Coordinates of C-alpha atoms in Angstrom, one line a residue:
X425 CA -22.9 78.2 21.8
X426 CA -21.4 78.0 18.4
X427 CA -18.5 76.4 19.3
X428 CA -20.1 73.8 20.9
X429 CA -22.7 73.5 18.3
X430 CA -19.7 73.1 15.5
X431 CA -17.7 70.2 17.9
X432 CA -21.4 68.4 18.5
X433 CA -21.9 68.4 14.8
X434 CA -18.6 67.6 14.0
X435 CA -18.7 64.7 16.6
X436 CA -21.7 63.2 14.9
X437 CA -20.3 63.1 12.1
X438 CA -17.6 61.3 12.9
X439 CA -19.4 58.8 14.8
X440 CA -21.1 58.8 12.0
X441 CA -18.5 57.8 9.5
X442 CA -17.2 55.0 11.9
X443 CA -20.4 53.3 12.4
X444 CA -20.6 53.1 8.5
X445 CA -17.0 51.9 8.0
X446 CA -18.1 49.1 10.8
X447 CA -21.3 48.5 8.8
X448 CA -19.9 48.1 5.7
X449 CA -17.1 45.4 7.0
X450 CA -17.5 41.8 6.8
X451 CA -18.3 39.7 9.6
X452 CA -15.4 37.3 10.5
X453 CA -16.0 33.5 12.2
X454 CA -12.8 31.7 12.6
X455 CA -13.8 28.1 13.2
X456 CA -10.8 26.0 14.8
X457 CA -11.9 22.1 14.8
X458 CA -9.2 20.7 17.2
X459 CA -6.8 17.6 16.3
X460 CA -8.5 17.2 12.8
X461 CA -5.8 15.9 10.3
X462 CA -5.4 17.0 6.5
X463 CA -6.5 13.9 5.3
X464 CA -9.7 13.9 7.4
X465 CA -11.8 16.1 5.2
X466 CA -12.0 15.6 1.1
X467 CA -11.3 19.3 0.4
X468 CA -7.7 18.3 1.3
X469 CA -7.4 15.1 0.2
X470 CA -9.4 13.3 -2.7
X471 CA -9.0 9.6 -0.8
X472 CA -10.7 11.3 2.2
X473 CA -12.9 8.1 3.5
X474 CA -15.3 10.0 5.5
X475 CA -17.7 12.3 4.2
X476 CA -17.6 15.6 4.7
X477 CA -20.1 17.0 2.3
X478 CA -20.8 20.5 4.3
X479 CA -16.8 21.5 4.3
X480 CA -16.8 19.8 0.3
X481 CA -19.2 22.3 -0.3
X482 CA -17.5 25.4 1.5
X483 CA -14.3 24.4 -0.5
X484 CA -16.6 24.9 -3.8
X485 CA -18.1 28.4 -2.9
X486 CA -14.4 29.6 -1.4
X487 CA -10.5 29.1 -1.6
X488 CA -8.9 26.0 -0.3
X489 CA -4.9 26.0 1.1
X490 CA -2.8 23.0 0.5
X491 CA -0.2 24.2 2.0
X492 CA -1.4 25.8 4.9
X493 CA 0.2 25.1 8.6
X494 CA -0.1 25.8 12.1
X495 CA 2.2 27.1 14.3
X496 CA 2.6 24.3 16.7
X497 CA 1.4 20.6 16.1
X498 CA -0.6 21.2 19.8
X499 CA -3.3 22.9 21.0
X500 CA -2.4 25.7 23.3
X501 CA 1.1 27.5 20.9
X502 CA -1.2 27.2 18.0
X503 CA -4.3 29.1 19.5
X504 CA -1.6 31.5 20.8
X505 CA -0.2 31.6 17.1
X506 CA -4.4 32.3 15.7
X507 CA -4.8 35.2 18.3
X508 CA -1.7 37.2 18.4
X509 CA -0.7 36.6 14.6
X510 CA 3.1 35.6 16.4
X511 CA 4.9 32.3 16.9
X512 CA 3.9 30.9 19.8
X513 CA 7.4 30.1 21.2
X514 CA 8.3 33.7 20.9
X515 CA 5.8 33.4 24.3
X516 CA 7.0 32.2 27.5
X517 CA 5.6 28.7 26.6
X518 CA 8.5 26.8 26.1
X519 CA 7.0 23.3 24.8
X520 CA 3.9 21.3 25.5
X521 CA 0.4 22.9 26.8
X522 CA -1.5 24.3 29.4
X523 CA -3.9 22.6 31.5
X524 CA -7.6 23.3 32.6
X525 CA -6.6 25.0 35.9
X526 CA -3.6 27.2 34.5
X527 CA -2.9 30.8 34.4
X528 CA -3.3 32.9 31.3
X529 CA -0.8 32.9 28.7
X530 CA -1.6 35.9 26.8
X531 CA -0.8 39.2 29.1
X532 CA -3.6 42.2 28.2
X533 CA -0.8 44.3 26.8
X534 CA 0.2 41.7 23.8
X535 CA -2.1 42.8 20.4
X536 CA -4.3 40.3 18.9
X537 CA -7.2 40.3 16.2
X538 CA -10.1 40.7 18.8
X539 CA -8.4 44.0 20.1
X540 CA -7.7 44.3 16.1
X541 CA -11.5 44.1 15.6
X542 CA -13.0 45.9 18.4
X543 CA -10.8 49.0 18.1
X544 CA -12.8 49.1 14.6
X545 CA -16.5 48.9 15.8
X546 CA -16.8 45.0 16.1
X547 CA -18.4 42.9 19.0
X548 CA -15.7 40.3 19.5
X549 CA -17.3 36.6 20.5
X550 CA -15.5 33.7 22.5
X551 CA -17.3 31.0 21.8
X552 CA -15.8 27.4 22.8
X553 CA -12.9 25.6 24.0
X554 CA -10.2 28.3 25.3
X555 CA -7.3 26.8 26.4
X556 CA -4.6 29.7 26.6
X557 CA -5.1 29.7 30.4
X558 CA -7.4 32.0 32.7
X559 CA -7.1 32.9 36.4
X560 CA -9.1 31.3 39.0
X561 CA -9.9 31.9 42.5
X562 CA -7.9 29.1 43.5
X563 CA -5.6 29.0 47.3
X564 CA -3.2 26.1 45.7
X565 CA -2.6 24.3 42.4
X566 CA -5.4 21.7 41.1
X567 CA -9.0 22.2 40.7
X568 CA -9.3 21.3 44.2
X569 CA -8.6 24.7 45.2
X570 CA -10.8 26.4 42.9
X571 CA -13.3 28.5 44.7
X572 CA -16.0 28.1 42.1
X573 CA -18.1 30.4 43.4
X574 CA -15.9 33.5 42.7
X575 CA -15.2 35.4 39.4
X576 CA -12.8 34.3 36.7
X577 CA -10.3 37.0 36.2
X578 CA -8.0 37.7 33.2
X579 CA -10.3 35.5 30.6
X580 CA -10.8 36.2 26.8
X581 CA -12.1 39.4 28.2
X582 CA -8.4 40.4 28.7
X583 CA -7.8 39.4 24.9
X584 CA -10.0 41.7 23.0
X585 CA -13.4 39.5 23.4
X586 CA -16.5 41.8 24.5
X587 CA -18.1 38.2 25.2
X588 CA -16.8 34.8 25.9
X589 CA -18.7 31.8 27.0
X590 CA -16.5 28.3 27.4
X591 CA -14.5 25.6 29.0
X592 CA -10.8 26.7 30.6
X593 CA -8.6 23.3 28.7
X594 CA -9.2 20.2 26.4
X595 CA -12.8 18.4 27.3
X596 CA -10.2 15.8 28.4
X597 CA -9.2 18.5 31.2
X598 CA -11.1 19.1 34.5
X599 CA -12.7 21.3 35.6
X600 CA -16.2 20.5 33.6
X601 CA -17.8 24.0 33.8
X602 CA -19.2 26.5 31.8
X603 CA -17.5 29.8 32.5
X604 CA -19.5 33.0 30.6
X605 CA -17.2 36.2 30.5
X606 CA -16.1 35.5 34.1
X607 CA -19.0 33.9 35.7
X608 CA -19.0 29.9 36.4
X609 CA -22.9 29.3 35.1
X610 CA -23.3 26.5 37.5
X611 CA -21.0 25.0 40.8
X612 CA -19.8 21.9 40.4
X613 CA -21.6 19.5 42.4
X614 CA -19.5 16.2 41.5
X615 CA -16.7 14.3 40.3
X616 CA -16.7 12.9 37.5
X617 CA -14.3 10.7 34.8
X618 CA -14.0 7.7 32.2
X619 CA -11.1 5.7 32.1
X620 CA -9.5 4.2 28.6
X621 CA -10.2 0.8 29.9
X622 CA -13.8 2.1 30.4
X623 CA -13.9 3.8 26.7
X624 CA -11.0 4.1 24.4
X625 CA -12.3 6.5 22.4
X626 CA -14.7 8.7 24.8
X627 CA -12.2 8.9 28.1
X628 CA -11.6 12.4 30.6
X629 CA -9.9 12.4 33.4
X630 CA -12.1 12.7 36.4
X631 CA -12.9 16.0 37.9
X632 CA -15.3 18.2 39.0
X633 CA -18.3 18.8 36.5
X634 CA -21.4 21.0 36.5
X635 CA -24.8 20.0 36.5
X636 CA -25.6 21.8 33.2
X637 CA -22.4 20.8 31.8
X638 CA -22.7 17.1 30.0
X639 CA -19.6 15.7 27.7
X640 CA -21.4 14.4 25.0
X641 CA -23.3 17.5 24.5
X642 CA -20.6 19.8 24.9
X643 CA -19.9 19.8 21.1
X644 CA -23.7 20.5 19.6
X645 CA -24.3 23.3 22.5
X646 CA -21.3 25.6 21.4
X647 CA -23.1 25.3 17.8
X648 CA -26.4 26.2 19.2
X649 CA -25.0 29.0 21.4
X650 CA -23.3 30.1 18.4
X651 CA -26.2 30.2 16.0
X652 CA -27.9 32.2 18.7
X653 CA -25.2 34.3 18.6
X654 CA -25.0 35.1 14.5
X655 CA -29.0 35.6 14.9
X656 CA -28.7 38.3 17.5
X657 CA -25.5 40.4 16.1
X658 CA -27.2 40.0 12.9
X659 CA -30.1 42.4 14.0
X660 CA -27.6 44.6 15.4
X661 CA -26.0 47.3 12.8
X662 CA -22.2 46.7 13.4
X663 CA -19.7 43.9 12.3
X664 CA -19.2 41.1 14.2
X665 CA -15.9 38.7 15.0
X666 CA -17.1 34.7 16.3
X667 CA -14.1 33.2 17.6
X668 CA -15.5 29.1 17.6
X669 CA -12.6 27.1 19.0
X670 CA -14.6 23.3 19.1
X671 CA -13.2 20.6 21.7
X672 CA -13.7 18.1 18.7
X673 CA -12.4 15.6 16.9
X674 CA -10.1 15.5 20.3
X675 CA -10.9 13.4 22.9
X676 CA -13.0 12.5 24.2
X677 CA -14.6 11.3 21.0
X678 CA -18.1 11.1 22.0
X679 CA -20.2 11.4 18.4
X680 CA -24.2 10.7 19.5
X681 CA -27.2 10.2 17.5
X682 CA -27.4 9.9 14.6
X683 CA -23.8 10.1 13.5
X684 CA -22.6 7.7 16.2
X685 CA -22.0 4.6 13.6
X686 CA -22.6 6.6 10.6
X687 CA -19.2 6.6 9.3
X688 CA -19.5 2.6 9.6
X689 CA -15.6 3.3 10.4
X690 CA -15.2 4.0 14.0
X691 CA -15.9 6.8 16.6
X692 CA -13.8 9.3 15.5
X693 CA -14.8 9.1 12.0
X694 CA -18.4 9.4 13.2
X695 CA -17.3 12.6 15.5
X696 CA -16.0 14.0 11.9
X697 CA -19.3 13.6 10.0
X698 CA -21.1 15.7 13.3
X699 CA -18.2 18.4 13.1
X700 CA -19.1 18.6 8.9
X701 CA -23.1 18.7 10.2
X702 CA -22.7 21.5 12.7
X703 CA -21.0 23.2 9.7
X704 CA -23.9 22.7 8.0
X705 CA -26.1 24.2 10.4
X706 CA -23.2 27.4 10.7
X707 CA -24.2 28.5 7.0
X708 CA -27.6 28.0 7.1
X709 CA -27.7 30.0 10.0
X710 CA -25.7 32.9 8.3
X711 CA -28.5 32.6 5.6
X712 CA -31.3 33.0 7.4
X713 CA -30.0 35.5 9.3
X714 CA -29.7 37.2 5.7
X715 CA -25.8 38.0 6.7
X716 CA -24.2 35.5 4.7
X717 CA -23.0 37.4 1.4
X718 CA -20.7 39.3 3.6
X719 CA -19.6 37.1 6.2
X720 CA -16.0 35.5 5.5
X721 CA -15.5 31.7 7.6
X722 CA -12.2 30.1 8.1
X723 CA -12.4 26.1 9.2
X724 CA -9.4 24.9 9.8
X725 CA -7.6 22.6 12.6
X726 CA -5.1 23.5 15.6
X727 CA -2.4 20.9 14.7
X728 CA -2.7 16.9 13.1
X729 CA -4.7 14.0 14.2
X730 CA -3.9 12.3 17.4
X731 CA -3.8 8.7 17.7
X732 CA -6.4 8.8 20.0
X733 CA -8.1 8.4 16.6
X734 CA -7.3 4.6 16.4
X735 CA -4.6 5.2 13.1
X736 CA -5.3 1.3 12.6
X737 CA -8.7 1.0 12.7
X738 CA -9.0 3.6 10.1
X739 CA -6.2 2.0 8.1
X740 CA -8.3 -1.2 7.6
X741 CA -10.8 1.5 5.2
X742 CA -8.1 2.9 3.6
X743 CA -8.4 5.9 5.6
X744 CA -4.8 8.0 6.2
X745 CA -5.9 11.1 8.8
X746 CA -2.4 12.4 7.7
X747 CA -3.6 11.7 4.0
X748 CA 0.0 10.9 2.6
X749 CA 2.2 13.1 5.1
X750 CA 4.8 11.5 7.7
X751 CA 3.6 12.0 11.5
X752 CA 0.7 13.5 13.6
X753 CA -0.3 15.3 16.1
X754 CA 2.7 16.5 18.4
X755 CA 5.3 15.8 15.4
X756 CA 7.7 18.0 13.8
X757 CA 6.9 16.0 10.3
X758 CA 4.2 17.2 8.1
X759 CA 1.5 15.2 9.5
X760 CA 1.9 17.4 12.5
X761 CA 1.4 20.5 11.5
X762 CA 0.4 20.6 7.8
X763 CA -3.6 21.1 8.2
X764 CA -7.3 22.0 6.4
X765 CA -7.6 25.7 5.7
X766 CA -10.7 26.7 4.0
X767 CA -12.2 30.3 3.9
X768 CA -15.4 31.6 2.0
X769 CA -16.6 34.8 1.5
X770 CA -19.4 35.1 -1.0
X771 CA -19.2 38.7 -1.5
X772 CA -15.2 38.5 -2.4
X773 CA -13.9 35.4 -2.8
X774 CA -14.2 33.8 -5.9
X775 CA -15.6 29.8 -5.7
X776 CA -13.3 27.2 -6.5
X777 CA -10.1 28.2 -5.9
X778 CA -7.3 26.1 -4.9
X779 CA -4.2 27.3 -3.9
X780 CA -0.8 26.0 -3.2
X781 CA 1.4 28.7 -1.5
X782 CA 3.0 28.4 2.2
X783 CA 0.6 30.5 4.5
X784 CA 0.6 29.7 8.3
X785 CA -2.4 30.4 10.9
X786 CA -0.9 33.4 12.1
X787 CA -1.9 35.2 8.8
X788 CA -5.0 35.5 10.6
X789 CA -4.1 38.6 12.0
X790 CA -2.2 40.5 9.2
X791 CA -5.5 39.3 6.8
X792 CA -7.9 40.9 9.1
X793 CA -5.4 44.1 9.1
X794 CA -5.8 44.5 5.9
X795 CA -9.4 43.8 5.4
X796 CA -10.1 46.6 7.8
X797 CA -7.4 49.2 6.3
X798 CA -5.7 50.0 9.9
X799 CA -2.1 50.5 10.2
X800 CA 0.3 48.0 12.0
X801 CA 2.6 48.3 15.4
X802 CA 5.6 47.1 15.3
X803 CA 4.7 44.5 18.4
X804 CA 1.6 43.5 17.0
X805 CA 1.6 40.4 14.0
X806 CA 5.0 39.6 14.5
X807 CA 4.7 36.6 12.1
X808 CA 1.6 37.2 10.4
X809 CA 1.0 37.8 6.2
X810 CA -2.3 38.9 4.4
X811 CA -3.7 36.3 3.4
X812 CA -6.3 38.8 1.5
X813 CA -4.1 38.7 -2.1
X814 CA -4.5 35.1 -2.3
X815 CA -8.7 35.5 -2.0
X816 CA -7.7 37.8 -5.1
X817 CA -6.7 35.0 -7.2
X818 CA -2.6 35.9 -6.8
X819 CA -0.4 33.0 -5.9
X820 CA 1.9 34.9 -3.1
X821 CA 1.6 37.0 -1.0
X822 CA 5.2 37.7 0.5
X823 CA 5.5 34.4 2.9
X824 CA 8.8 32.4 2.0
X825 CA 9.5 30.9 5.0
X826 CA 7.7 28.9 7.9
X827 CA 9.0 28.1 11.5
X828 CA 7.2 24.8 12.8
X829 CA 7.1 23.7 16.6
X830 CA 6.5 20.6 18.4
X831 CA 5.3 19.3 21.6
X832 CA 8.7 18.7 22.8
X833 CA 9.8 22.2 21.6
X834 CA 12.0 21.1 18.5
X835 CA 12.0 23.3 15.8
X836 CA 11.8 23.2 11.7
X837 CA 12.4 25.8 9.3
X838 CA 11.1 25.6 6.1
X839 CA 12.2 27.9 2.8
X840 CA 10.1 27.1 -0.5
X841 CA 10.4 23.6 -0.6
X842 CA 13.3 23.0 1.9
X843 CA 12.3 22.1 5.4
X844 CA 15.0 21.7 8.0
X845 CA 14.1 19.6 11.4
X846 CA 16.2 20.4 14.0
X847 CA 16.0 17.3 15.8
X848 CA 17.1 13.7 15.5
X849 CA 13.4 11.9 15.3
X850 CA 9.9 12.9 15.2
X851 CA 10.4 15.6 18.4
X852 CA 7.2 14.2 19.5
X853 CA 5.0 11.3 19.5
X854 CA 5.6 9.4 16.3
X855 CA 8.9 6.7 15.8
X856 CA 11.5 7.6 16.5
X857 CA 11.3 9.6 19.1
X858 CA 14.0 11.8 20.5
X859 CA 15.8 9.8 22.6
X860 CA 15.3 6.7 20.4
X861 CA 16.9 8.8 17.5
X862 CA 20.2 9.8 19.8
X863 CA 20.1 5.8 20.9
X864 CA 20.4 5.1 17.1
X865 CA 23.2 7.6 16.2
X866 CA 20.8 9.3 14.1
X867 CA 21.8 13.0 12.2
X868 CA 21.6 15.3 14.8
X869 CA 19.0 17.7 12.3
X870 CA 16.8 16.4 9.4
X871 CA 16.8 17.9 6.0
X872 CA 14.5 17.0 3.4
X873 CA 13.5 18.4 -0.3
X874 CA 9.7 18.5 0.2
X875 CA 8.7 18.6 -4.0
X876 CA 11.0 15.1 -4.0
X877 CA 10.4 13.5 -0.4
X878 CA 7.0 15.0 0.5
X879 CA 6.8 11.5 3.2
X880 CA 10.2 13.2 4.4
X881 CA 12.3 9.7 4.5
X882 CA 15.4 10.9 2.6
X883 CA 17.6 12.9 4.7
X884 CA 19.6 14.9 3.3
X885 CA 21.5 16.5 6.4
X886 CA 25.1 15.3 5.4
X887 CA 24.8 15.4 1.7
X888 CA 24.1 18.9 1.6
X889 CA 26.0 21.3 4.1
X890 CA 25.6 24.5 2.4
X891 CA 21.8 24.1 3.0
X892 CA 21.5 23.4 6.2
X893 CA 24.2 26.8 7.0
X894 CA 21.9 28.9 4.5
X895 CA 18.4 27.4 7.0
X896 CA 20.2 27.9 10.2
X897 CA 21.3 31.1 9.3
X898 CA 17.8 32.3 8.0
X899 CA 16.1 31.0 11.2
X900 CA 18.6 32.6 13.8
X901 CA 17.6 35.9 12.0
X902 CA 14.0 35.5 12.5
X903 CA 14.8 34.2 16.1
X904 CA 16.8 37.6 16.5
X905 CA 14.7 39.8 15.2
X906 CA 11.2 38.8 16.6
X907 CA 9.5 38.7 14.0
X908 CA 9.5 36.8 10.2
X909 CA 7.7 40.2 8.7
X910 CA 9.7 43.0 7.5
X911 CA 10.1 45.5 10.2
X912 CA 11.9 46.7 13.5
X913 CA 13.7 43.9 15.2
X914 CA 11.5 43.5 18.3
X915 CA 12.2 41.7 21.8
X916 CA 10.9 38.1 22.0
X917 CA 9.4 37.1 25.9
X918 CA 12.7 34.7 26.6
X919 CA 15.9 33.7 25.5
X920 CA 15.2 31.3 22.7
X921 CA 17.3 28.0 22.0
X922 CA 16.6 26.3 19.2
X923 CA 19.6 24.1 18.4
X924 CA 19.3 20.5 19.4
X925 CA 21.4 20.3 23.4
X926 CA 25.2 19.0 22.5
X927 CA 24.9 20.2 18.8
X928 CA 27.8 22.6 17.6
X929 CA 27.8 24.3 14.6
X930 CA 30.8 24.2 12.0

C-alpha cells in the first residue's frame, strides 16, 4: 500500500510540475496572410500606400524583420517550410503546388511545431486555409469523385493539431467546404465559379460549394472562429498554439463592406486594409480575454504579391507591392520571397525594434524549441534557427546562409550579402522567364551583391568565378547534408538537382 501510495504521490507531482511548466508558457499564434508583398504593409516599407494602422501598431509594441524570407515564393513549400522548420524541396514536392483535392504532403512521422507544442501541454489549433494536401474519400482524381459525405483522413490532425477547422487549397481551388478535424460541416449541394471576364479581381474556378460556405465571407469567419477560439483556451489553464493561415490578399480578392473602396486604390488594396482590421480585432480579443501580456503573434506572408493584384493599377498611386525589390510572387528575385515578419510579445519583447539579420520562416520551429527548453532530433528542424536571441535585442543569431525556391523549382543561395540564382531569368512568372532567358543567351546562373544591387540588375556571374565556386560549393553541402543547422547529415525525401539542365561545372 505504500508503494503505491509513494508512485501516486510521486505521479501527482509530476503532473503537477508539467501542468505548471505549460501554464507558465506563452501562447503562440502564427498568422500567415497569403500573397501579401513587403511593400504592402508600412512596417516594411515607409512609401507603403495603403494603410495598415493595426500591423503599424504591432510593429511599435514588437520587433520588425527586414530581412526576413520564406522558403518558397508559393504557397504550399512555404507552409511546408512554417510547419516542419525544413526546406520544402527537401520534401517530395519538386516545384509548384498542391491542389484542393490532393493528398497530404506532410507524412505523420515528419516533426513539426504542433507535435513540438503538444508534446509540452499545448492544445494545437488549425484555423484557416490548409493547403499541404489531405486525403479524401474520393474513387478517381477531381472533386467529382469526392464522396463528401465520408471522413477526411490524414488532416492537420496528422500534423500535431488537436483541432483544425478549414478549407483543403487556395479559395481559388474547389472544393468550397468547410472541413472540421475530419468532418465536411455541410454537403455540397452546387457548383459554383466566377470567371476573370466576370471579375478580375474576385474570380474561382467553379466547383462544388457548401451551403454554409460563402466566398466573400470566408475571410471575416476564420477571424470570428478564431476569436472564439482565443476566448475559450483562454479560460482553460494550459498554453495554447493558433495556427491562422488566411486565404487573403490571394485571389479571389473579394474585400466587402466597409473596406470595399476604402483604399480609393483598387480591390486588393481594399482586401489589405480588411486583413490590417481583422488584425485589429486579433489583439483586442487577446485583451479581453486578459491573455495578451503573454501571448507572442507572428504576421507575416507565405511568399510576394501576385499580379493578380493589378501591379499597374497600384503603380498609378505610387504603390510598389514589391516596395523596391525585383519580382513577385513565384520569382526567384527578391520580390518573390523577401516578405513582412512582425512578432510581439508584450511580456518579452521589447517595442520598437527593428532588425536587419537573414532569418527565414523555418526559424519558426527552432524559436518555439527554444522558448519551451526541449531538446532537438536530429530529423526534426532541419533548416530552422532561434529566432528567440533576436527578441533579446542581439543582431544574430547563427543564420549565414538562406536557400530560396521558386515555382518552377530553380534555386538561389544567398551568403551575407551574396545571393546566387541558379537560373537564367526570373524561374517563375516575372520577365524573363526561363525559356525566354536561354532564347536570349542569357548567363546560365545570376550573381548579384545585394548591399550594391538590392533591384538585382548587375550580374555578376562572369566577372566573378571564385564566388559563384565558393556558393555552389556551400549549397551542395547543405543539399548533402539535409539540413543548413549544425548536426548529423540526415537523408533528404529524393534525389535533389539543383543545377540548371545542360549546365556543367568547371
Amino acid at each position: 500500500m505504500k508503494i503505491f501510495s509513494s508512485f501516486l504521490f510521486f505521479t501527482l507531482v509530476s503532473l503537477l510540475v508539467v501542468t505548471t511548466e505549460a501554464a507558465s508558457q506563452p501562447n503562440v499564434i502564427f498568422v500567415l496572410a497569403d500573397d501579401l508583398g513587403i511593400g504592402d504593409v508600412s512596417p516594411t516599407n515607409q512609401r507603403c500606400k495603403i494603410k495598415t494602422p493595426h500591423l503599424q501598431k504591432m510593429a511599435d509594441e514588437g520587433i520588425t524583420f527586414h530581412d526576413a524570407h520564406t522558403s518558397s515564393s508559393v504557397c504550399t513549400p512555404t507552409r511546408y517550410g512554417v510547419l516542419t522548420g525544413r526546406y520544402n524541396w527537401r520534401s517530395r514536392l519538386v516545384r509548384g503546388v498542391l491542389s484542393g483535392t490532393s493528398d497530404h504532403l506532410i507524412p505523420a512521422d515528419r516533426a513539426t511545431v504542433g507535435h513540438l507544442l503538444k508534446k509540452v501541454g499545448y492544445h494545437t489549433q488549425m484555423i484557416g486555409k490548409w493547403h499541404l494536401g489531405w486525403d479524401w474519400d474520393r474513387t478517381g482524381n477531381g472533386w467529382k469523385n469526392i464522396n463528401f459525405s465520408k471522413p477526411v483522413k490524414n488532416g492537420p490532425d496528422i500534423n500535431g493539431f488537436s483541432n483544425y477547422y478549414g478549407h483543403c487549397g487556395s479559395l481559388d481551388m474547389p472544393p468550397y467546404v468547410w472541413v472540421d478535424t475530419g468532418r465536411v460541416t455541410a454537403i455540397p449541394n452546387r457548383e459554383e465559379g466566377v470567371s476573370k471576364g466576370e471579375d478580375p479581381y474576385g474570380w474561382y474556378r467553379k466547383g462544388p460549394i457548401s451551403p454554409d460556405f460563402e466566398i466573400d465571407q470566408v475571410l471575416p469567419h476564420l477571424f470570428d472562429k478564431s476569436i472564439a477560439y482565443i476566448t475559450e483556451r483562454a479560460n482553460e489553464n494550459k498554453p495554447f498554439f493558433l495556427y491562422l493561415p488566411l486565404p487573403a490578399p490571394h485571389t479571389p480578392i473579394v474585400p466587402v463592406a466597409p473596406f470595399k473602396g476604402m483604399s480609393k486604390m483598387n480591390p486588393y488594396a481594399d482586401f489589405v486594409m480588411q486583413v490590417d482590421h481583422h488584425m485589429g480585432d486579433l489583439f483586442k480579443a487577446l485583451k479581453i480575454a486578459g491573455v495578451d501580456d503573454n501571448t507572442l503573434v507572428f504576421f507575416t506572408s507565405d511568399n510576394g504579391c501576385s499580379p493578380e493584384a493589378n501591379f499597374n493599377e497600384l503603380k498609378k498611386f505610387d504603390h510598389h507591392p514589391s516596395a523596391e525589390y525585383r519580382g513577385h510572387k513565384a520569382d526567384i528575385y527578391e520580390g518573390g520571397h523577401r516578405v513582412p515578419l512582425i512578432a510581439r510579445w508584450p511580456k518579452k519583447i521589447k517595442a520598437g525594434q527593428n532588425n536587419n539579420t537573414l532569418v527565414c520562416l523555418t526559424d519558426l520551429y527552432t524559436t518555439l524549441l527554444d522558448i519551451t527548453k526541449q531538446k532537438n532530433m536530429d530529423q526534426a528542424g532541419e533548416d530552422s534557427y532561434s529566432l528567440l536571441p533576436l527578441f533579446n535585442g542581439k543582431q544574430s543569431n547563427g543564420r549565414s546562409t538562406l536557400i530560396s525556391h521558386s515555382i518552377d523549382g530553380s534555386f538561389a543561395i544567398r551568403k551575407d550579402n551574396w545571393k546566387l540564382c541558379l537560373s537564367a531569368g526570373s524561374g517563375g512568372w516575372s520577365q524573363p522567364r526561363e525559356a525566354e532567358a536561354k532564347q536570349k543567351g542569357l548567363p546560365p546562373m545570376q550573381l548579384f551583391n545585394l548591399s550594391q544591387d538590392k533591384v538585382e540588375r548587375n550580374n555578376l556571374f562572369t566577372k566573378k568565378p571564385k564566388k559563384v565556386k565558393e556558393l555552389l560549393e556551400l549549397l551542395e553541402k547543405e543539399v548533402r547534408n539535409g539540413r543548413c543547422t549544425s548536426g548529423n547529415p540526415v537523408p533528404n525525401d529524393r534525389k535533389i538537382d539543383y543545377l540548371p539542365k545542360g549546365y556543367k561545372p568547371s
